């Protein structure tokens, strides 16, 4: 599905976070946004839906990040969450083999429902627990390559790898969108010019719970 | 049908029974009030904004509850799993007559501008909560219930209440919704007390029927019909559209 261009010319994309419960999906997304927020903002934050604006090479991108339910009892609800998503981050816990198997199931399901249209990232979280690691990097990398995904290690606890992962995802999304919308004039390498990439975090919006009135919220970012 | 299902679940489906952290076990009074105002909204977008405010209010209630318990720090922001569970418990307690119809109305008549944005998320979360309510296995949460209410006998089977209910409990007593008072009013009859005790579940289910239309046999029929539907119908994605006359 092609991404929509919202107000202010920013590209609206839907990113879903998938994975078993307790692998750290929520921690990842919170960590990603929390750094841009001071503590007093975090209290009004809902972890299940967050928006983040980025400008990469003068192209504006609005990530609508959906944290999905990972518990088994909500498994059947998966499709209504990842419908129409442009990118998916499938998270597993490097210390839990079962979570990797589940991640594979998610990927299979995603591919079945969305085809190859969706940018896929596989994330091994809790990389700070290296000594308890049971999923070998080689296996994970090979698997990711086999499904056309990129693999990253992150640690929400130590804030490692998360920024890079989202940045790579955003770049791939822009690249893909560029190819979709204007295949002849877009040069994919333009977003990879060494030293030429400018990444700016724009203002970040989350809808505030106290935001009153029926008419106000819900507008797009930018 | 949905209304009856909510009645059935209202005593069982609590944040604690769903295994949620103790921080989330608060009354959600304001949130429920907010949700109840949805029926006053006429437009799909108005209803959707109302749902958005409801969801936002959950976080506020959790925060206030956390503060009132005099603990240090802040509660963690709600992850999706907990949000769905909490929303489900709130919907169940809100006594909404036509909730699935409203959701169906929103889904089919709102201007599809919000794909990928917050309102879209709100709608999906509400649908998820609805599906959860429809498919939740009541018996699964029963052990917690029994622990909480030790006096409660195991689930009342249909033959018992159909045979006992109409002659022994006057409708006015049922309407009182105050079992304690009911017990005081009919103290000498041990037998009646016993029956009343057994009837507690039915009482919960029937008392606050707004239209005051449900008589025992109808109720009986409705439940079994619903249960049949629940267990036979494996399709999760369809939204039920109860006709007003049934609820």
Coordinates of C-alpha atoms in Angstrom, one line a residue:
Chain A
X1 CA 0.0 0.0 0.0
X2 CA 1.4 3.4 -0.9
X3 CA 2.0 5.8 1.9
X4 CA -0.1 8.8 2.1
X5 CA 1.2 12.3 2.1
X6 CA -0.3 14.2 5.0
X7 CA -0.5 17.9 5.9
X8 CA 2.8 19.8 5.5
X9 CA 3.9 17.3 2.8
X10 CA 5.2 14.7 5.3
X11 CA 4.8 11.1 4.3
X12 CA 2.5 9.2 6.6
X13 CA 3.6 5.7 7.3
X14 CA 2.2 3.1 9.6
X15 CA 4.7 1.0 11.4
X16 CA 3.6 -2.0 13.5
X17 CA 5.6 -3.6 16.2
X18 CA 5.0 -7.3 16.4
X19 CA 6.3 -10.0 18.7
X20 CA 5.5 -12.2 21.6
X21 CA 4.6 -10.6 24.9
X22 CA 7.5 -9.6 27.1
X23 CA 10.1 -9.4 24.4
X24 CA 10.3 -5.7 24.9
X25 CA 8.3 -4.1 22.1
X26 CA 6.9 -1.5 24.3
X27 CA 10.3 -0.7 25.8
X28 CA 11.8 -0.3 22.4
X29 CA 9.2 2.2 21.2
X30 CA 9.2 4.0 24.5
X31 CA 13.0 4.3 24.4
X32 CA 12.9 5.6 20.9
X33 CA 10.5 8.4 21.8
X34 CA 11.4 8.9 25.4
X35 CA 14.7 10.5 24.6
X36 CA 12.9 13.3 22.9
X37 CA 10.7 13.8 25.9
X38 CA 11.4 15.1 29.3
X39 CA 10.1 13.1 32.2
X40 CA 7.0 15.1 32.8
X41 CA 5.7 14.3 29.3
X42 CA 6.2 10.6 29.6
X43 CA 3.5 10.3 32.2
X44 CA 0.8 11.3 29.7
X45 CA 2.1 9.0 27.1
X46 CA 0.3 6.0 25.9
X47 CA 2.8 3.4 24.8
X48 CA 0.4 1.8 22.3
X49 CA 0.4 4.5 19.7
X50 CA 3.1 7.0 19.1
X51 CA 4.0 9.4 16.3
X52 CA 7.4 10.6 15.4
X53 CA 8.3 13.1 12.7
X54 CA 11.6 12.8 10.9
X55 CA 13.3 14.8 8.2
X56 CA 15.7 12.8 6.2
X57 CA 17.4 14.6 3.3
X58 CA 14.8 17.2 3.3
X59 CA 12.0 14.7 3.0
X60 CA 9.6 14.6 5.8
X61 CA 8.3 11.4 7.3
X62 CA 5.8 10.8 10.0
X63 CA 6.1 7.4 11.6
X64 CA 2.8 6.2 13.2
X65 CA 4.1 3.5 15.5
X66 CA 1.5 0.9 16.6
X67 CA 2.5 -1.3 19.4
X68 CA 0.5 -4.4 19.0
X69 CA -0.8 -6.9 21.5
X70 CA 1.6 -9.7 21.9
X71 CA -0.1 -12.0 24.4
X72 CA -1.4 -15.3 23.1
X73 CA -5.0 -14.5 23.9
X74 CA -4.8 -11.6 21.4
X75 CA -3.1 -13.5 18.7
X76 CA -6.2 -13.7 16.6
X77 CA -6.5 -9.9 16.6
X78 CA -3.2 -9.5 14.8
X79 CA -4.6 -9.0 11.3
X80 CA -6.7 -6.0 12.3
X81 CA -3.6 -4.4 13.6
X82 CA -1.1 -4.9 10.8
X83 CA -3.6 -4.3 8.0
X84 CA -2.4 -1.5 5.7
X85 CA 0.9 -1.1 7.4
X86 CA 4.0 0.0 5.5
X87 CA 6.6 -1.4 7.8
X88 CA 6.8 -4.0 10.4
X89 CA 9.3 -4.5 13.2
X90 CA 9.2 -8.0 14.4
X91 CA 10.8 -8.3 17.8
X92 CA 12.2 -11.4 19.5
X93 CA 14.2 -11.9 22.7
X94 CA 17.7 -13.1 22.1
X95 CA 17.5 -15.1 25.3
X96 CA 14.3 -16.9 24.4
X97 CA 14.2 -19.4 21.6
X98 CA 10.5 -19.6 21.7
X99 CA 10.1 -15.9 21.0
X100 CA 12.2 -16.4 17.8
X101 CA 9.9 -19.1 16.7
X102 CA 7.0 -16.9 17.3
X103 CA 8.7 -14.1 15.4
X104 CA 9.0 -16.4 12.4
X105 CA 5.3 -17.1 12.6
X106 CA 4.6 -13.4 12.6
X107 CA 6.8 -12.9 9.6
X108 CA 5.0 -15.7 7.8
X109 CA 1.6 -14.3 8.6
X110 CA 2.7 -10.8 7.6
X111 CA 4.0 -11.9 4.3
X112 CA 0.8 -13.9 3.7
X113 CA -1.4 -10.9 4.5
X114 CA 0.6 -8.0 3.1
X115 CA 2.8 -9.7 0.5
X116 CA 6.2 -8.0 -0.1
X117 CA 4.8 -4.6 0.1
X118 CA 5.8 -4.1 3.7
X119 CA 9.3 -3.1 4.8
X120 CA 10.4 -5.7 7.3
X121 CA 12.9 -5.5 10.2
X122 CA 13.7 -8.3 12.5
X123 CA 15.0 -7.2 15.9
X124 CA 16.8 -9.2 18.5
X125 CA 16.1 -7.3 21.7
X126 CA 17.8 -7.5 25.1
X127 CA 21.3 -7.5 23.5
X128 CA 22.6 -6.5 26.9
X129 CA 22.0 -10.1 28.0
X130 CA 24.7 -11.4 25.7
X131 CA 25.8 -14.1 28.0
X132 CA 22.3 -15.7 28.0
X133 CA 21.9 -15.5 24.3
X134 CA 20.4 -18.6 22.8
X135 CA 19.7 -17.4 19.3
X136 CA 22.9 -17.3 17.3
X137 CA 23.6 -14.2 15.2
X138 CA 24.3 -16.3 12.1
X139 CA 21.0 -18.0 12.3
X140 CA 19.1 -14.8 12.8
X141 CA 20.9 -13.0 10.0
X142 CA 20.4 -15.9 7.6
X143 CA 16.7 -16.0 8.5
X144 CA 16.3 -12.3 8.0
X145 CA 18.0 -12.4 4.7
X146 CA 15.8 -15.3 3.6
X147 CA 12.6 -13.3 4.1
X148 CA 14.0 -10.0 2.7
X149 CA 14.3 -8.4 6.1
X150 CA 17.1 -6.6 7.9
X151 CA 18.3 -7.8 11.2
X152 CA 19.3 -5.6 14.1
X153 CA 20.3 -6.1 17.7
X154 CA 18.9 -3.7 20.2
X155 CA 18.9 -3.1 23.9
X156 CA 16.1 -1.0 25.2
X157 CA 17.7 -1.1 28.6
X158 CA 21.0 0.4 27.4
X159 CA 19.5 2.3 24.5
X160 CA 21.6 0.6 21.9
X161 CA 20.7 0.0 18.3
X162 CA 17.2 1.5 18.5
X163 CA 17.9 4.8 16.8
X164 CA 19.9 3.0 14.1
X165 CA 17.1 0.5 13.5
X166 CA 14.4 3.1 13.1
X167 CA 16.6 5.3 10.9
X168 CA 17.4 2.4 8.6
X169 CA 13.7 1.6 8.5
X170 CA 12.8 5.2 7.7
X171 CA 15.3 5.3 4.9
X172 CA 14.1 2.2 3.4
X173 CA 10.6 3.4 3.5
X174 CA 11.5 6.7 1.8
X175 CA 13.5 4.8 -0.8
X176 CA 10.6 2.5 -1.5
X177 CA 8.1 5.3 -1.6
X178 CA 10.4 7.2 -4.0
X179 CA 10.6 4.2 -6.2
X180 CA 6.8 3.7 -6.1
X181 CA 5.9 7.3 -6.8
X182 CA 8.5 8.2 -9.3
X183 CA 10.6 5.3 -10.5
X184 CA 12.4 7.1 -13.3
X185 CA 13.7 10.1 -11.5
X186 CA 14.5 8.6 -8.1
X187 CA 18.0 7.5 -7.5
X188 CA 17.9 5.2 -4.5
X189 CA 21.5 5.9 -3.7
X190 CA 20.6 9.6 -3.1
X191 CA 19.6 8.8 0.5
X192 CA 22.9 7.0 1.1
X193 CA 25.3 9.7 0.2
X194 CA 28.1 9.5 2.6
X195 CA 28.1 12.4 4.9
X196 CA 25.2 13.9 3.1
X197 CA 22.4 12.6 5.2
X198 CA 20.6 15.0 7.4
X199 CA 18.4 13.6 10.0
X200 CA 16.3 15.9 12.1
X201 CA 13.8 15.1 14.7
X202 CA 10.9 17.3 14.3
X203 CA 8.4 18.1 17.0
X204 CA 6.9 14.9 18.3
X205 CA 3.2 14.7 18.8
X206 CA 1.4 12.3 21.0
X207 CA -2.2 13.0 21.6
X208 CA -2.6 14.3 25.1
X209 CA -5.2 12.6 27.2
X210 CA -6.4 15.8 28.5
X211 CA -6.9 17.2 25.1
X212 CA -10.5 18.2 25.3
X213 CA -13.2 18.7 22.8
X214 CA -14.5 16.5 20.1
X215 CA -13.1 18.6 17.3
X216 CA -9.4 19.1 18.1
X217 CA -7.2 16.0 18.0
X218 CA -6.6 13.4 15.4
X219 CA -5.1 15.7 12.9
X220 CA -2.0 14.5 11.2
X221 CA 1.4 15.6 12.2
X222 CA 3.4 18.2 10.4
Chain B
X1 CA -27.3 -10.1 22.9
X2 CA -24.2 -8.0 23.4
X3 CA -25.8 -6.4 26.4
X4 CA -26.5 -9.7 27.9
X5 CA -23.0 -10.9 27.3
X6 CA -21.7 -7.8 29.1
X7 CA -24.1 -8.5 32.0
X8 CA -22.7 -12.0 32.1
X9 CA -19.1 -10.8 32.1
X10 CA -19.5 -7.7 34.3
X11 CA -18.8 -9.5 37.5
X12 CA -16.1 -11.8 36.1
X13 CA -14.1 -9.6 33.8
X14 CA -12.1 -7.4 36.1
X15 CA -8.5 -6.2 35.7
X16 CA -7.4 -8.5 38.4
X17 CA -9.1 -11.5 36.8
X18 CA -7.3 -10.8 33.6
X19 CA -4.0 -10.9 35.4
X20 CA -3.3 -7.2 35.0
X21 CA -1.0 -5.3 37.4
X22 CA -2.6 -4.1 40.6
X23 CA -2.0 -0.5 39.4
X24 CA -4.8 -0.9 36.9
X25 CA -7.4 -2.0 39.3
X26 CA -9.2 1.2 39.8
X27 CA -12.9 2.2 39.3
X28 CA -12.6 4.0 36.0
X29 CA -15.7 6.0 36.9
X30 CA -14.9 8.9 34.7
X31 CA -13.9 6.8 31.8
X32 CA -17.1 4.8 32.0
X33 CA -19.1 8.1 32.1
X34 CA -17.2 9.3 29.1
X35 CA -17.9 6.1 27.2
X36 CA -21.6 6.4 28.1
X37 CA -21.8 9.7 26.4
X38 CA -21.0 8.1 23.1
X39 CA -24.6 7.3 22.3
X40 CA -25.4 11.0 22.5
X41 CA -23.1 11.7 19.6
X42 CA -24.8 11.5 16.3
X43 CA -22.0 11.5 13.8
X44 CA -19.4 8.8 13.3
X45 CA -16.6 11.2 13.9
X46 CA -18.2 12.5 17.1
X47 CA -18.5 8.9 18.4
X48 CA -14.9 8.2 17.3
X49 CA -13.6 11.2 19.2
X50 CA -15.6 10.1 22.2
X51 CA -13.9 6.7 22.0
X52 CA -10.5 8.4 21.7
X53 CA -11.2 10.4 24.8
X54 CA -12.3 7.3 26.6
X55 CA -9.0 5.6 25.8
X56 CA -7.1 8.6 26.8
X57 CA -9.0 8.8 30.0
X58 CA -8.0 5.3 30.9
X59 CA -4.4 6.5 31.3
X60 CA -5.5 9.4 33.4
X61 CA -7.5 7.2 35.7
X62 CA -4.5 4.8 36.1
X63 CA -2.3 7.8 36.8
X64 CA -4.7 9.2 39.4
X65 CA -5.1 5.8 41.0
X66 CA -1.4 5.5 41.2
X67 CA -1.0 8.9 42.8
X68 CA -3.8 8.1 45.3
X69 CA -2.0 5.0 46.5
X70 CA 0.8 7.3 47.6
X71 CA 3.5 5.6 45.7
X72 CA 6.6 7.2 44.3
X73 CA 7.2 7.7 40.6
X74 CA 4.8 7.2 37.8
X75 CA 2.9 4.2 36.4
X76 CA 4.3 2.8 33.2
X77 CA 2.5 3.9 30.1
X78 CA -0.1 1.4 29.0
X79 CA 1.1 -1.2 26.5
X80 CA -1.4 -2.4 23.9
X81 CA -2.2 -5.7 25.7
X82 CA -3.2 -4.0 28.9
X83 CA -5.0 -1.3 27.0
X84 CA -7.3 -3.8 25.2
X85 CA -8.0 -5.7 28.4
X86 CA -8.8 -2.5 30.3
X87 CA -11.0 -1.2 27.6
X88 CA -12.8 -4.5 27.5
X89 CA -13.5 -4.4 31.2
X90 CA -14.7 -0.8 30.9
X91 CA -17.0 -1.6 28.0
X92 CA -18.5 -4.5 29.9
X93 CA -19.2 -2.3 32.9
X94 CA -20.6 0.6 31.0
X95 CA -24.0 -1.0 30.2
X96 CA -24.0 0.0 26.6
X97 CA -27.0 -1.2 24.7
X98 CA -25.9 -0.8 21.2
X99 CA -22.2 -0.7 21.3
X100 CA -21.4 -3.1 18.5
X101 CA -24.0 -1.2 16.3
X102 CA -22.3 2.0 17.1
X103 CA -18.9 0.6 16.2
X104 CA -20.3 -0.8 13.0
X105 CA -21.8 2.6 12.2
X106 CA -18.5 4.3 12.8
X107 CA -16.6 1.8 10.7
X108 CA -18.9 2.1 7.8
X109 CA -19.8 5.7 7.7
X110 CA -16.8 7.7 8.9
X111 CA -14.8 9.5 6.3
X112 CA -11.7 7.4 5.8
X113 CA -9.2 10.1 6.3
X114 CA -7.6 8.8 9.4
X115 CA -5.9 5.7 8.1
X116 CA -2.7 5.2 10.0
X117 CA -3.4 7.9 12.5
X118 CA -4.6 8.1 16.0
X119 CA -8.3 7.7 15.2
X120 CA -7.6 4.7 13.2
X121 CA -5.7 3.2 16.1
X122 CA -8.6 4.0 18.4
X123 CA -11.0 2.2 16.2
X124 CA -8.8 -0.8 15.9
X125 CA -8.3 -0.9 19.7
X126 CA -12.0 -0.8 20.2
X127 CA -12.6 -3.5 17.7
X128 CA -10.0 -5.6 19.4
X129 CA -11.6 -5.1 22.8
X130 CA -15.0 -6.0 21.3
X131 CA -13.6 -9.2 19.8
X132 CA -12.1 -10.0 23.1
X133 CA -15.4 -9.5 24.9
X134 CA -17.1 -11.7 22.4
X135 CA -14.6 -14.5 22.5
X136 CA -13.5 -14.4 26.1
X137 CA -13.9 -17.7 27.8
X138 CA -15.9 -16.9 31.0
X139 CA -14.9 -20.1 32.7
X140 CA -11.3 -19.3 32.3
X141 CA -11.6 -16.4 34.6
X142 CA -13.9 -18.2 37.0
X143 CA -11.2 -19.5 39.5
X144 CA -10.3 -15.9 40.4
X145 CA -14.0 -15.2 40.8
X146 CA -14.5 -18.1 43.1
X147 CA -11.5 -17.0 45.1
X148 CA -12.9 -13.5 45.4
X149 CA -16.4 -14.5 46.2
X150 CA -16.1 -17.7 48.2
X151 CA -19.8 -17.8 49.1
X152 CA -20.8 -18.0 45.5
X153 CA -21.8 -21.5 44.4
X154 CA -20.4 -22.8 41.1
X155 CA -22.2 -21.6 38.1
X156 CA -25.9 -21.9 38.3
X157 CA -27.2 -24.3 35.7
X158 CA -30.2 -23.3 33.7
X159 CA -32.6 -25.9 35.1
X160 CA -32.2 -24.6 38.6
X161 CA -33.0 -21.0 38.0
X162 CA -35.8 -21.6 35.5
X163 CA -37.6 -23.7 38.1
X164 CA -36.9 -21.5 41.1
X165 CA -36.9 -18.0 39.9
X166 CA -40.4 -16.9 39.0
X167 CA -42.3 -18.0 42.0
X168 CA -39.8 -17.2 44.8
X169 CA -38.4 -13.8 43.9
X170 CA -40.8 -11.0 43.2
X171 CA -39.6 -8.7 40.4
X172 CA -39.6 -5.8 42.7
X173 CA -37.0 -7.4 44.8
X174 CA -34.9 -8.2 41.8
X175 CA -35.1 -4.6 40.7
X176 CA -33.8 -3.3 44.0
X177 CA -30.3 -4.5 43.0
X178 CA -29.5 -4.6 46.7
X179 CA -29.2 -8.2 47.7
X180 CA -28.3 -7.4 51.3
X181 CA -31.5 -5.5 51.8
X182 CA -33.4 -8.3 50.0
X183 CA -32.0 -10.8 52.5
X184 CA -33.0 -8.6 55.5
X185 CA -36.5 -8.3 54.2
X186 CA -37.1 -12.0 54.0
X187 CA -35.1 -13.3 57.0
X188 CA -37.1 -16.1 58.5
X189 CA -37.2 -18.3 55.5
X190 CA -34.0 -20.2 55.3
X191 CA -35.1 -21.9 52.2
X192 CA -35.7 -18.6 50.4
X193 CA -32.3 -17.4 51.6
X194 CA -30.7 -20.4 50.1
X195 CA -32.5 -19.8 46.8
X196 CA -31.6 -16.2 46.9
X197 CA -28.0 -17.1 47.3
X198 CA -28.1 -19.3 44.4
X199 CA -29.8 -16.7 42.4
X200 CA -27.2 -14.1 42.9
X201 CA -25.8 -14.6 39.4
X202 CA -29.1 -14.4 37.8
X203 CA -29.8 -11.4 39.8
X204 CA -26.7 -9.7 38.4
X205 CA -27.7 -10.7 35.0
X206 CA -31.2 -9.5 35.0
X207 CA -31.8 -6.7 37.4
X208 CA -30.8 -3.6 35.5
X209 CA -32.5 -4.4 32.3
X210 CA -33.3 -0.9 31.2
X211 CA -36.4 -1.7 29.3
X212 CA -37.6 -4.0 32.0
X213 CA -38.6 -6.4 29.4
X214 CA -36.8 -9.6 30.2
X215 CA -38.7 -12.2 31.9
X216 CA -37.1 -15.4 33.2
X217 CA -37.9 -17.7 30.3
X218 CA -36.8 -15.1 27.7
X219 CA -33.6 -14.6 29.5
X220 CA -33.1 -18.3 29.6
X221 CA -33.6 -18.6 25.9
X222 CA -31.5 -15.6 25.2
X223 CA -28.5 -17.0 27.1
X224 CA -28.5 -20.4 25.6
X225 CA -29.0 -19.0 22.2
X226 CA -26.1 -16.7 22.7
X227 CA -23.9 -19.4 24.1
X228 CA -24.7 -21.6 21.2
X229 CA -23.6 -18.8 18.9
X230 CA -20.5 -18.2 20.9
X231 CA -19.3 -21.7 20.6
X232 CA -20.5 -22.5 17.2
X233 CA -19.5 -19.4 15.5
X234 CA -15.8 -19.5 15.1
X235 CA -15.6 -16.3 12.9
X236 CA -13.9 -13.6 14.9
X237 CA -13.9 -10.7 12.5
X238 CA -17.6 -10.0 12.1
X239 CA -19.2 -7.4 14.2
X240 CA -22.5 -8.4 15.6
X241 CA -25.3 -6.1 14.9
X242 CA -28.0 -6.8 17.5
X243 CA -31.4 -5.7 16.7
X244 CA -32.8 -3.2 19.3
X245 CA -35.7 -5.4 20.1
X246 CA -33.4 -8.1 21.5
X247 CA -31.5 -6.0 24.0

